Tab-separated table of C-alpha atoms in Angstrom:
chain	number	residue	atom	x	y	z
X	1	MET	CA	51.099	27.610	123.990
X	2	ALA	CA	47.654	26.778	122.512
X	3	GLU	CA	45.544	29.568	121.683
X	4	SER	CA	41.983	29.835	123.634
X	5	THR	CA	39.141	29.643	121.102
X	6	THR	CA	35.975	29.758	123.345
X	7	GLN	CA	34.907	32.425	125.778
X	8	GLN	CA	34.904	31.918	129.209
X	9	THR	CA	31.493	32.340	131.290
X	10	ARG	CA	31.623	35.453	133.728
X	11	VAL	CA	29.373	36.315	136.402
X	12	GLY	CA	26.687	38.900	134.907
X	13	TRP	CA	28.070	38.146	131.535
X	14	ASP	CA	24.727	37.777	129.553
X	15	LYS	CA	26.448	36.506	126.306
X	16	PRO	CA	26.840	32.866	125.408
X	17	ASP	CA	30.084	30.731	125.163
X	18	LEU	CA	31.169	31.088	121.399
X	19	ASP	CA	33.198	28.829	119.624
X	20	LEU	CA	35.764	31.292	117.915
X	21	SER	CA	37.883	28.594	116.662
X	22	LYS	CA	36.454	28.660	112.982
X	23	ALA	CA	35.371	32.159	113.102
X	24	ASP	CA	36.156	34.083	109.812
X	25	TRP	CA	38.213	37.216	111.220
X	26	ARG	CA	38.224	40.338	109.184
X	27	SER	CA	40.611	43.243	109.659
X	28	SER	CA	40.538	46.911	108.563
X	29	SER	CA	44.226	47.182	107.881
X	30	GLN	CA	47.567	45.230	107.980
X	31	GLY	CA	49.169	46.650	110.927
X	32	THR	CA	50.264	45.497	114.102
X	33	GLY	CA	47.786	45.353	116.509
X	34	ASP	CA	45.108	45.773	114.187
X	35	VAL	CA	41.460	45.375	115.310
X	36	GLN	CA	39.678	42.412	113.669
X	37	ILE	CA	35.927	41.422	113.751
X	38	ALA	CA	34.205	38.162	113.175
X	39	PHE	CA	30.310	37.517	112.739
X	40	VAL	CA	29.600	34.335	115.151
X	41	GLU	CA	25.968	32.935	115.838
X	42	GLY	CA	24.311	36.286	115.594
X	43	PHE	CA	27.140	38.165	117.533
X	44	ILE	CA	30.264	40.282	116.640
X	45	ALA	CA	33.415	39.360	118.257
X	46	MET	CA	36.057	41.885	118.209
X	47	ARG	CA	39.778	41.002	118.827
X	48	ASN	CA	43.311	42.394	118.808
X	49	GLY	CA	44.794	41.016	115.488
X	50	GLY	CA	48.245	41.277	116.852
X	51	ARG	CA	47.604	38.852	120.200
X	52	PRO	CA	44.735	36.682	118.514
X	53	GLY	CA	44.855	34.505	121.628
X	54	SER	CA	43.993	37.176	123.814
X	55	PRO	CA	40.135	37.411	125.146
X	56	SER	CA	37.702	38.688	122.460
X	57	LEU	CA	34.891	41.113	123.318
X	58	ILE	CA	31.501	39.983	122.126
X	59	PHE	CA	28.768	42.509	121.368
X	60	SER	CA	25.092	41.893	120.456
X	61	PRO	CA	23.828	43.237	116.962
X	62	GLY	CA	22.353	46.408	118.981
X	63	GLU	CA	25.478	47.015	121.172
X	64	TRP	CA	27.649	46.768	117.826
X	65	ARG	CA	25.475	49.378	116.041
X	66	ALA	CA	25.794	51.624	119.111
X	67	PHE	CA	29.494	51.360	119.135
X	68	VAL	CA	29.773	51.929	115.649
X	69	LEU	CA	27.526	54.869	115.532
X	70	ASN	CA	29.362	56.434	118.755
X	71	ALA	CA	32.489	56.018	116.915
X	72	ARG	CA	31.663	57.551	114.095
X	73	ASP	CA	30.382	60.522	116.034
X	74	GLY	CA	33.724	60.889	117.708
X	75	GLU	CA	33.109	59.707	121.058
X	76	PHE	CA	36.180	57.765	121.465
X	77	ASP	CA	38.533	60.366	119.927
X	78	LEU	CA	41.465	61.315	122.280
X	79	THR	CA	41.424	65.011	121.464
């Protein structure tokens, strides 16, 4: 099965169609299910490294900054 490398346009989706086929994906670890990010055309793409063909999340720089700051503050902790 061929891997999809571009985002599909969704209703209300304010992000551009990004070609992720040549993205330089970076991992934080070597584990399965590892989160990977790539910087593409001024946006940040995030995907599941264990399933690279699954859809990627696309963040604007402001959205990415808010996500990182909130993660550092523990907003997404399960405890």
